[in-house]
Amino acid sequence: MAAVEAPPFIRTIEWDMMDKTKFFPLSMLSSFSVRCFLYPLTVIKTRLQIQRHNHMYNGMIDAYKKIRAAEGWAGFYRGFWISSIQIVSGVFYVSTYEGVRHLLGQDNVIGRLDSRVKALIAGGAASTVGQTIVVPFDILSQHLMVLGITDSKRGKYHMDKMGINPLGVKFEPGMTHAKVSSKIVKLIYQRDGYRGFYRGYLASLCAYVPNSALWWGLYISYQEELIHLFPEWFSHLFIQAVAGTLGGFTTTIITNPLDIVRARLQVQRLDSMFSAFKVLWVEERFQMFTKGLSARLVQSASFSFSIILGYETIKRFSINEEYKNYIRW
């Protein structure tokens, strides 16, 4: 008697296979949860990138200890509520990624493209849309991350020798987070107008578009290689999470200097990417390639694993009934 063959499983759940009324709310909830959990790493990474040499923090562990001692746990969530608006841009990001990849998969558009090429192009397009929405909020949250020191018991600000104040914000007794945020917005507008909220926009595109494109392309590549390495019964979801982590590691190492330039342009108010590179080279020399890299690698690995685990799980929960027998957990 011939053995019954197992039905072929769907390696990639496509955009038209999902119920969007389930996908979007679950995607936003997942994105917010991951950002909430990993935001302290973003704060540490940003402070390591902004500092000159190591005059404030000597690495990721030292930064953690000093922030914890000087500011309490509140210091790790400075600017979080402004940054959390990124979950809205995340909806546009995912929609663009899936939409472009779906479009490129149509035979009558470009022809049959390799899945890695589709992911690379779609990832770049998604990042362009996402950065256009999120840069103003990113600028504000970064200023809050490095500004002064918080008294966690009262939720009020006072200046400290470890604080950076590039806008010259004048502190007053009893200033709350909301008042400081409002002051920063006013100062940015007074100095640069609306253009100030897109300072470093080109640098953001140069840092994040290649990062996003490479990450998605490598994610598909690593996934295809890992599927061949592991036995058929092994969890496909775990393979995808590992592939995302490896993709995050690779892209972080490649794009680290660009991310530092972006952060410095937005916070230290330098004139151009060239100026930022020049200042960075004078200050750091070859250390510019590894500045803040440890924190960024930990952040990237944690973020990539968590995001892919949540993203692919949500896609499985959102898949239409007719495809449920063809997915593998």
mmCIF file of C-alpha atoms in Angstrom:
data_model
loop_
_atom_site.group_PDB
_atom_site.id
_atom_site.type_symbol
_atom_site.label_atom_id
_atom_site.label_comp_id
_atom_site.label_asym_id
_atom_site.label_seq_id
_atom_site.Cartn_x
_atom_site.Cartn_y
_atom_site.Cartn_z
ATOM 1 C CA MET A 1 0.000 0.000 0.000
ATOM 2 C CA ALA A 2 1.486 3.352 -1.064
ATOM 3 C CA ALA A 3 2.267 5.878 1.661
ATOM 4 C CA VAL A 4 0.023 8.931 1.809
ATOM 5 C CA GLU A 5 1.997 12.057 0.935
ATOM 6 C CA ALA A 6 1.719 15.039 3.236
ATOM 7 C CA PRO A 7 0.133 18.093 1.580
ATOM 8 C CA PRO A 8 2.662 20.749 0.497
ATOM 9 C CA PHE A 9 2.921 23.560 3.018
ATOM 10 C CA ILE A 10 2.877 27.290 2.280
ATOM 11 C CA ARG A 11 6.306 28.747 3.055
ATOM 12 C CA THR A 12 5.184 32.354 2.637
ATOM 13 C CA ILE A 13 1.667 33.482 3.512
ATOM 14 C CA GLU A 14 0.786 36.007 0.816
ATOM 15 C CA TRP A 15 -1.186 39.248 1.204
ATOM 16 C CA ASP A 16 -4.328 37.933 -0.529
ATOM 17 C CA MET A 17 -4.457 34.857 1.725
ATOM 18 C CA MET A 18 -5.202 36.849 4.896
ATOM 19 C CA ASP A 19 -8.218 38.425 6.594
ATOM 20 C CA LYS A 20 -7.087 42.064 7.024
ATOM 21 C CA THR A 21 -9.654 42.750 9.778
ATOM 22 C CA LYS A 22 -7.717 40.290 11.938
ATOM 23 C CA PHE A 23 -4.249 41.107 10.648
ATOM 24 C CA PHE A 24 -4.087 44.888 11.243
ATOM 25 C CA PRO A 25 -5.253 45.044 14.899
ATOM 26 C CA LEU A 26 -3.093 42.063 15.879
ATOM 27 C CA SER A 27 -0.119 43.538 14.012
ATOM 28 C CA MET A 28 -0.398 46.868 15.860
ATOM 29 C CA LEU A 29 -0.719 45.115 19.233
ATOM 30 C CA SER A 30 2.332 42.964 18.493
ATOM 31 C CA SER A 31 4.394 45.953 17.321
ATOM 32 C CA PHE A 32 3.534 47.988 20.411
ATOM 33 C CA SER A 33 4.390 45.090 22.757
ATOM 34 C CA VAL A 34 7.774 44.495 21.131
ATOM 35 C CA ARG A 35 8.670 48.212 21.123
ATOM 36 C CA CYS A 36 7.633 48.546 24.765
ATOM 37 C CA PHE A 37 9.825 45.611 25.774
ATOM 38 C CA LEU A 38 12.887 46.634 23.727
ATOM 39 C CA TYR A 39 12.753 50.434 24.052
ATOM 40 C CA PRO A 40 15.464 50.561 26.777
ATOM 41 C CA LEU A 41 17.941 49.149 24.239
ATOM 42 C CA THR A 42 16.985 51.943 21.829
ATOM 43 C CA VAL A 43 17.719 54.559 24.515
ATOM 44 C CA ILE A 44 21.102 52.973 25.339
ATOM 45 C CA LYS A 45 22.017 52.676 21.644
ATOM 46 C CA THR A 46 21.099 56.312 20.948
ATOM 47 C CA ARG A 47 23.116 57.650 23.880
ATOM 48 C CA LEU A 48 26.166 55.592 22.892
ATOM 49 C CA GLN A 49 25.925 56.935 19.329
ATOM 50 C CA ILE A 50 25.486 60.574 20.342
ATOM 51 C CA GLN A 51 28.302 60.772 22.919
ATOM 52 C CA ARG A 52 31.767 61.916 21.839
ATOM 53 C CA HIS A 53 34.328 59.196 22.420
ATOM 54 C CA ASN A 54 33.319 57.451 25.681
ATOM 55 C CA HIS A 55 33.053 60.486 27.938
ATOM 56 C CA MET A 56 29.645 59.480 29.333
ATOM 57 C CA TYR A 57 29.337 55.724 28.909
ATOM 58 C CA ASN A 58 31.951 53.038 28.345
ATOM 59 C CA GLY A 59 29.846 50.497 26.489
ATOM 60 C CA MET A 60 26.368 49.031 26.779
ATOM 61 C CA ILE A 61 26.632 47.552 30.296
ATOM 62 C CA ASP A 62 28.175 50.740 31.689
ATOM 63 C CA ALA A 63 25.398 52.806 30.082
ATOM 64 C CA TYR A 64 22.761 50.556 31.624
ATOM 65 C CA LYS A 65 24.274 50.887 35.103
ATOM 66 C CA LYS A 66 24.683 54.678 34.923
ATOM 67 C CA ILE A 67 21.214 55.345 33.518
ATOM 68 C CA ARG A 68 19.676 53.046 36.128
ATOM 69 C CA ALA A 69 21.595 54.748 38.959
ATOM 70 C CA ALA A 70 21.047 58.349 37.839
ATOM 71 C CA GLU A 71 17.526 58.211 36.400
ATOM 72 C CA GLY A 72 15.857 55.037 37.599
ATOM 73 C CA TRP A 73 13.748 52.865 35.298
ATOM 74 C CA ALA A 74 12.048 55.978 33.902
ATOM 75 C CA GLY A 75 15.340 56.871 32.188
ATOM 76 C CA PHE A 76 15.022 53.829 29.924
ATOM 77 C CA TYR A 77 11.612 54.991 28.689
ATOM 78 C CA ARG A 78 12.376 58.636 27.990
ATOM 79 C CA GLY A 79 10.435 59.688 24.888
ATOM 80 C CA PHE A 80 8.621 56.335 24.701
ATOM 81 C CA TRP A 81 5.101 57.678 24.167
ATOM 82 C CA ILE A 82 6.289 59.879 21.322
ATOM 83 C CA SER A 83 8.201 56.966 19.800
ATOM 84 C CA SER A 84 5.224 54.616 20.192
ATOM 85 C CA ILE A 85 3.426 56.545 17.447
ATOM 86 C CA GLN A 86 5.662 54.466 15.185
ATOM 87 C CA ILE A 87 3.111 51.655 15.445
ATOM 88 C CA VAL A 88 0.939 53.729 13.074
ATOM 89 C CA SER A 89 3.790 54.000 10.592
ATOM 90 C CA GLY A 90 4.255 50.262 11.113
ATOM 91 C CA VAL A 91 0.826 49.628 9.579
ATOM 92 C CA PHE A 92 1.825 51.603 6.479
ATOM 93 C CA TYR A 93 5.202 49.839 6.456
ATOM 94 C CA VAL A 94 3.701 46.337 6.491
ATOM 95 C CA SER A 95 0.971 47.273 3.995
ATOM 96 C CA THR A 96 3.566 48.687 1.596
ATOM 97 C CA TYR A 97 5.873 45.680 1.992
ATOM 98 C CA GLU A 98 3.150 43.108 1.436
ATOM 99 C CA GLY A 99 1.454 45.162 -1.287
ATOM 100 C CA VAL A 100 4.637 45.737 -3.319
ATOM 101 C CA ARG A 101 5.691 42.097 -2.920
ATOM 102 C CA HIS A 102 2.240 40.980 -4.061
ATOM 103 C CA LEU A 103 2.404 43.357 -7.043
ATOM 104 C CA LEU A 104 5.856 42.113 -8.035
ATOM 105 C CA GLY A 105 4.556 38.553 -7.888
ATOM 106 C CA GLN A 106 2.104 39.191 -10.714
ATOM 107 C CA ASP A 107 3.250 37.713 -14.034
ATOM 108 C CA ASN A 108 1.877 40.639 -16.031
ATOM 109 C CA VAL A 109 3.877 43.269 -14.092
ATOM 110 C CA ILE A 110 7.573 42.436 -14.387
ATOM 111 C CA GLY A 111 7.568 38.711 -14.869
ATOM 112 C CA ARG A 112 8.571 36.051 -12.394
ATOM 113 C CA LEU A 113 10.997 37.547 -9.883
ATOM 114 C CA ASP A 114 13.015 35.579 -7.342
ATOM 115 C CA SER A 115 11.394 35.725 -3.890
ATOM 116 C CA ARG A 116 14.551 37.295 -2.408
ATOM 117 C CA VAL A 117 14.545 40.085 -4.991
ATOM 118 C CA LYS A 118 10.847 40.760 -4.354
ATOM 119 C CA ALA A 119 11.490 40.958 -0.610
ATOM 120 C CA LEU A 120 14.480 43.277 -1.108
ATOM 121 C CA ILE A 121 12.559 45.728 -3.349
ATOM 122 C CA ALA A 122 9.442 45.621 -1.165
ATOM 123 C CA GLY A 123 11.508 46.132 2.007
ATOM 124 C CA GLY A 124 13.145 49.246 0.555
ATOM 125 C CA ALA A 125 9.796 50.679 -0.568
ATOM 126 C CA ALA A 126 8.216 49.962 2.832
ATOM 127 C CA SER A 127 11.033 51.741 4.669
ATOM 128 C CA THR A 128 10.712 54.816 2.428
ATOM 129 C CA VAL A 129 7.020 55.120 3.328
ATOM 130 C CA GLY A 130 7.626 54.347 7.008
ATOM 131 C CA GLN A 131 10.462 56.872 7.421
ATOM 132 C CA THR A 132 8.469 59.630 5.719
ATOM 133 C CA ILE A 133 5.825 59.244 8.420
ATOM 134 C CA VAL A 134 8.027 58.579 11.439
ATOM 135 C CA VAL A 135 11.049 60.927 11.116
ATOM 136 C CA PRO A 136 9.426 63.917 12.958
ATOM 137 C CA PHE A 137 8.487 61.689 15.905
ATOM 138 C CA ASP A 138 11.900 60.023 15.791
ATOM 139 C CA ILE A 139 13.619 63.416 16.083
ATOM 140 C CA LEU A 140 11.505 64.431 19.068
ATOM 141 C CA SER A 141 11.945 61.107 20.878
ATOM 142 C CA GLN A 142 15.736 61.202 20.341
ATOM 143 C CA HIS A 143 15.964 64.687 21.852
ATOM 144 C CA LEU A 144 14.029 63.409 24.861
ATOM 145 C CA MET A 145 16.303 60.359 25.151
ATOM 146 C CA VAL A 146 19.447 62.444 25.614
ATOM 147 C CA LEU A 147 18.037 65.548 27.317
ATOM 148 C CA GLY A 148 18.862 66.219 30.967
ATOM 149 C CA ILE A 149 18.058 63.704 33.658
ATOM 150 C CA THR A 150 14.693 62.597 35.015
ATOM 151 C CA ASP A 151 13.732 62.402 38.654
ATOM 152 C CA SER A 152 11.737 59.179 38.407
ATOM 153 C CA LYS A 153 9.882 59.778 41.683
ATOM 154 C CA ARG A 154 8.358 63.075 40.603
ATOM 155 C CA GLY A 155 8.453 62.673 36.808
ATOM 156 C CA LYS A 156 10.176 66.047 36.505
ATOM 157 C CA TYR A 157 13.367 67.190 34.833
ATOM 158 C CA HIS A 158 16.542 68.720 36.123
ATOM 159 C CA MET A 159 19.903 69.148 34.430
ATOM 160 C CA ASP A 160 22.874 66.923 35.141
ATOM 161 C CA LYS A 161 26.438 66.771 33.845
ATOM 162 C CA MET A 162 25.518 63.651 31.861
ATOM 163 C CA GLY A 163 22.691 65.399 30.010
ATOM 164 C CA ILE A 164 22.902 66.711 26.420
ATOM 165 C CA ASN A 165 20.949 69.843 25.531
ATOM 166 C CA PRO A 166 21.596 70.702 21.855
ATOM 167 C CA LEU A 167 18.505 72.932 21.563
ATOM 168 C CA GLY A 168 19.309 74.927 24.708
ATOM 169 C CA VAL A 169 16.045 74.024 26.454
ATOM 170 C CA LYS A 170 15.626 76.193 29.559
ATOM 171 C CA PHE A 171 14.441 74.126 32.501
ATOM 172 C CA GLU A 172 11.982 75.480 35.022
ATOM 173 C CA PRO A 173 10.924 74.025 38.382
ATOM 174 C CA GLY A 174 8.221 71.387 38.034
ATOM 175 C CA MET A 175 8.604 70.804 34.280
ATOM 176 C CA THR A 176 6.888 67.564 33.279
ATOM 177 C CA HIS A 177 7.574 65.312 30.277
ATOM 178 C CA ALA A 178 4.708 66.877 28.330
ATOM 179 C CA LYS A 179 6.003 70.421 28.918
ATOM 180 C CA VAL A 180 9.527 69.453 27.859
ATOM 181 C CA SER A 181 8.173 67.790 24.693
ATOM 182 C CA SER A 182 6.152 70.912 23.895
ATOM 183 C CA LYS A 183 9.224 73.119 24.425
ATOM 184 C CA ILE A 184 11.324 70.972 22.085
ATOM 185 C CA VAL A 185 8.659 71.141 19.356
ATOM 186 C CA LYS A 186 8.492 74.947 19.661
ATOM 187 C CA LEU A 187 12.294 75.346 19.582
ATOM 188 C CA ILE A 188 12.658 73.121 16.518
ATOM 189 C CA TYR A 189 9.951 75.094 14.696
ATOM 190 C CA GLN A 190 11.410 78.488 15.731
ATOM 191 C CA ARG A 191 14.879 77.581 14.469
ATOM 192 C CA ASP A 192 14.130 75.607 11.308
ATOM 193 C CA GLY A 193 10.410 75.827 10.582
ATOM 194 C CA TYR A 194 8.700 72.670 9.371
ATOM 195 C CA ARG A 195 11.959 71.553 7.762
ATOM 196 C CA GLY A 196 13.380 71.048 11.245
ATOM 197 C CA PHE A 197 11.091 68.073 11.779
ATOM 198 C CA TYR A 198 12.665 66.386 8.759
ATOM 199 C CA ARG A 199 16.273 67.121 9.708
ATOM 200 C CA GLY A 200 18.326 64.086 8.737
ATOM 201 C CA TYR A 201 15.501 62.705 6.564
ATOM 202 C CA LEU A 202 17.906 61.864 3.739
ATOM 203 C CA ALA A 203 20.284 60.251 6.246
ATOM 204 C CA SER A 204 17.358 58.243 7.638
ATOM 205 C CA LEU A 205 16.526 57.019 4.154
ATOM 206 C CA CYS A 206 20.185 56.192 3.500
ATOM 207 C CA ALA A 207 20.396 54.277 6.788
ATOM 208 C CA TYR A 208 17.033 52.545 6.936
ATOM 209 C CA VAL A 209 16.053 51.880 3.309
ATOM 210 C CA PRO A 210 19.140 49.700 2.613
ATOM 211 C CA ASN A 211 18.753 48.196 6.091
ATOM 212 C CA SER A 212 15.130 47.250 5.475
ATOM 213 C CA ALA A 213 15.792 46.012 1.935
ATOM 214 C CA LEU A 214 18.766 43.897 3.006
ATOM 215 C CA TRP A 215 16.956 42.576 6.078
ATOM 216 C CA TRP A 216 13.945 41.284 4.156
ATOM 217 C CA GLY A 217 16.107 39.916 1.328
ATOM 218 C CA LEU A 218 18.415 38.148 3.781
ATOM 219 C CA TYR A 219 15.443 36.949 5.831
ATOM 220 C CA ILE A 220 14.097 35.058 2.817
ATOM 221 C CA SER A 221 17.604 33.797 1.905
ATOM 222 C CA TYR A 222 18.405 32.535 5.409
ATOM 223 C CA GLN A 223 14.950 30.990 5.685
ATOM 224 C CA GLU A 224 15.383 28.993 2.478
ATOM 225 C CA GLU A 225 18.812 27.747 3.576
ATOM 226 C CA LEU A 226 17.642 26.812 7.090
ATOM 227 C CA ILE A 227 14.650 24.866 5.748
ATOM 228 C CA HIS A 228 17.091 22.564 3.954
ATOM 229 C CA LEU A 229 19.248 22.164 7.082
ATOM 230 C CA PHE A 230 16.479 21.171 9.495
ATOM 231 C CA PRO A 231 14.285 18.039 9.249
ATOM 232 C CA GLU A 232 10.778 18.361 7.795
ATOM 233 C CA TRP A 233 9.079 17.987 11.188
ATOM 234 C CA PHE A 234 10.957 20.958 12.670
ATOM 235 C CA SER A 235 8.978 24.122 13.509
ATOM 236 C CA HIS A 236 8.782 26.401 10.468
ATOM 237 C CA LEU A 237 7.895 29.363 12.703
ATOM 238 C CA PHE A 238 11.111 28.916 14.716
ATOM 239 C CA ILE A 239 13.141 28.678 11.498
ATOM 240 C CA GLN A 240 11.616 31.986 10.353
ATOM 241 C CA ALA A 241 12.434 33.664 13.691
ATOM 242 C CA VAL A 242 16.058 32.482 13.493
ATOM 243 C CA ALA A 243 16.287 33.636 9.863
ATOM 244 C CA GLY A 244 15.029 37.078 10.902
ATOM 245 C CA THR A 245 17.619 37.258 13.688
ATOM 246 C CA LEU A 246 20.485 36.339 11.331
ATOM 247 C CA GLY A 247 19.233 38.910 8.814
ATOM 248 C CA GLY A 248 19.161 41.542 11.549
ATOM 249 C CA PHE A 249 22.712 40.749 12.642
ATOM 250 C CA THR A 250 24.058 40.998 9.099
ATOM 251 C CA THR A 251 22.356 44.267 8.170
ATOM 252 C CA THR A 252 23.258 45.903 11.502
ATOM 253 C CA ILE A 253 26.973 45.287 10.998
ATOM 254 C CA ILE A 254 26.827 46.642 7.432
ATOM 255 C CA THR A 255 24.761 49.777 8.127
ATOM 256 C CA ASN A 256 25.988 50.806 11.605
ATOM 257 C CA PRO A 257 27.980 53.924 10.509
ATOM 258 C CA LEU A 258 24.973 55.230 8.555
ATOM 259 C CA ASP A 259 22.748 54.899 11.615
ATOM 260 C CA ILE A 260 25.231 56.908 13.714
ATOM 261 C CA VAL A 261 25.326 59.653 11.070
ATOM 262 C CA ARG A 262 21.513 59.771 11.063
ATOM 263 C CA ALA A 263 21.357 60.087 14.879
ATOM 264 C CA ARG A 264 24.005 62.819 14.966
ATOM 265 C CA LEU A 265 22.369 64.825 12.194
ATOM 266 C CA GLN A 266 19.024 64.782 13.966
ATOM 267 C CA VAL A 267 20.221 65.493 17.508
ATOM 268 C CA GLN A 268 23.452 67.494 17.149
ATOM 269 C CA ARG A 269 22.046 69.625 14.303
ATOM 270 C CA LEU A 270 24.937 69.136 11.863
ATOM 271 C CA ASP A 271 24.609 70.608 8.371
ATOM 272 C CA SER A 272 24.855 67.544 6.136
ATOM 273 C CA MET A 273 25.691 63.860 5.954
ATOM 274 C CA PHE A 274 29.191 64.754 4.752
ATOM 275 C CA SER A 275 29.715 67.018 7.777
ATOM 276 C CA ALA A 276 28.473 64.288 10.087
ATOM 277 C CA PHE A 277 30.819 61.721 8.522
ATOM 278 C CA LYS A 278 33.718 64.177 8.758
ATOM 279 C CA VAL A 279 33.065 64.980 12.439
ATOM 280 C CA LEU A 280 32.586 61.308 13.215
ATOM 281 C CA TRP A 281 35.859 60.394 11.499
ATOM 282 C CA VAL A 282 37.796 63.129 13.338
ATOM 283 C CA GLU A 283 36.356 62.078 16.706
ATOM 284 C CA GLU A 284 36.304 58.314 16.373
ATOM 285 C CA ARG A 285 38.466 57.195 13.411
ATOM 286 C CA PHE A 286 37.837 53.484 12.774
ATOM 287 C CA GLN A 287 35.801 53.186 15.960
ATOM 288 C CA MET A 288 32.961 54.810 14.001
ATOM 289 C CA PHE A 289 32.251 51.351 12.568
ATOM 290 C CA THR A 290 31.747 49.815 16.004
ATOM 291 C CA LYS A 291 30.371 52.776 17.998
ATOM 292 C CA GLY A 292 27.196 51.643 19.749
ATOM 293 C CA LEU A 293 27.391 48.401 17.760
ATOM 294 C CA SER A 294 27.055 46.055 20.753
ATOM 295 C CA ALA A 295 23.811 47.711 21.884
ATOM 296 C CA ARG A 296 22.557 47.854 18.313
ATOM 297 C CA LEU A 297 23.355 44.161 17.714
ATOM 298 C CA VAL A 298 21.525 43.112 20.887
ATOM 299 C CA GLN A 299 18.632 45.398 19.976
ATOM 300 C CA SER A 300 18.564 44.188 16.371
ATOM 301 C CA ALA A 301 18.733 40.493 17.293
ATOM 302 C CA SER A 302 16.005 40.842 19.939
ATOM 303 C CA PHE A 303 13.857 43.062 17.723
ATOM 304 C CA SER A 304 14.237 40.852 14.623
ATOM 305 C CA PHE A 305 13.450 37.639 16.514
ATOM 306 C CA SER A 306 10.440 39.173 18.301
ATOM 307 C CA ILE A 307 9.045 40.989 15.270
ATOM 308 C CA ILE A 308 9.259 37.964 12.965
ATOM 309 C CA LEU A 309 7.875 35.644 15.640
ATOM 310 C CA GLY A 310 4.915 38.001 16.169
ATOM 311 C CA TYR A 311 4.507 38.875 12.486
ATOM 312 C CA GLU A 312 4.477 35.299 11.195
ATOM 313 C CA THR A 313 2.276 34.123 14.081
ATOM 314 C CA ILE A 314 -0.266 36.840 13.310
ATOM 315 C CA LYS A 315 -0.211 35.916 9.612
ATOM 316 C CA ARG A 316 -1.061 32.337 10.587
ATOM 317 C CA PHE A 317 -3.944 33.478 12.816
ATOM 318 C CA SER A 318 -5.205 35.790 10.055
ATOM 319 C CA ILE A 319 -5.024 33.311 7.181
ATOM 320 C CA ASN A 320 -8.269 32.529 5.380
ATOM 321 C CA GLU A 321 -9.966 29.234 6.199
ATOM 322 C CA GLU A 322 -9.212 27.640 2.818
ATOM 323 C CA TYR A 323 -5.439 27.829 3.412
ATOM 324 C CA LYS A 324 -5.278 26.697 7.065
ATOM 325 C CA ASN A 325 -4.462 23.071 6.184
ATOM 326 C CA TYR A 326 -1.443 24.220 4.187
ATOM 327 C CA ILE A 327 0.444 26.129 6.885
ATOM 328 C CA ARG A 328 3.031 24.646 9.242
ATOM 329 C CA TRP A 329 3.776 25.935 12.717
#
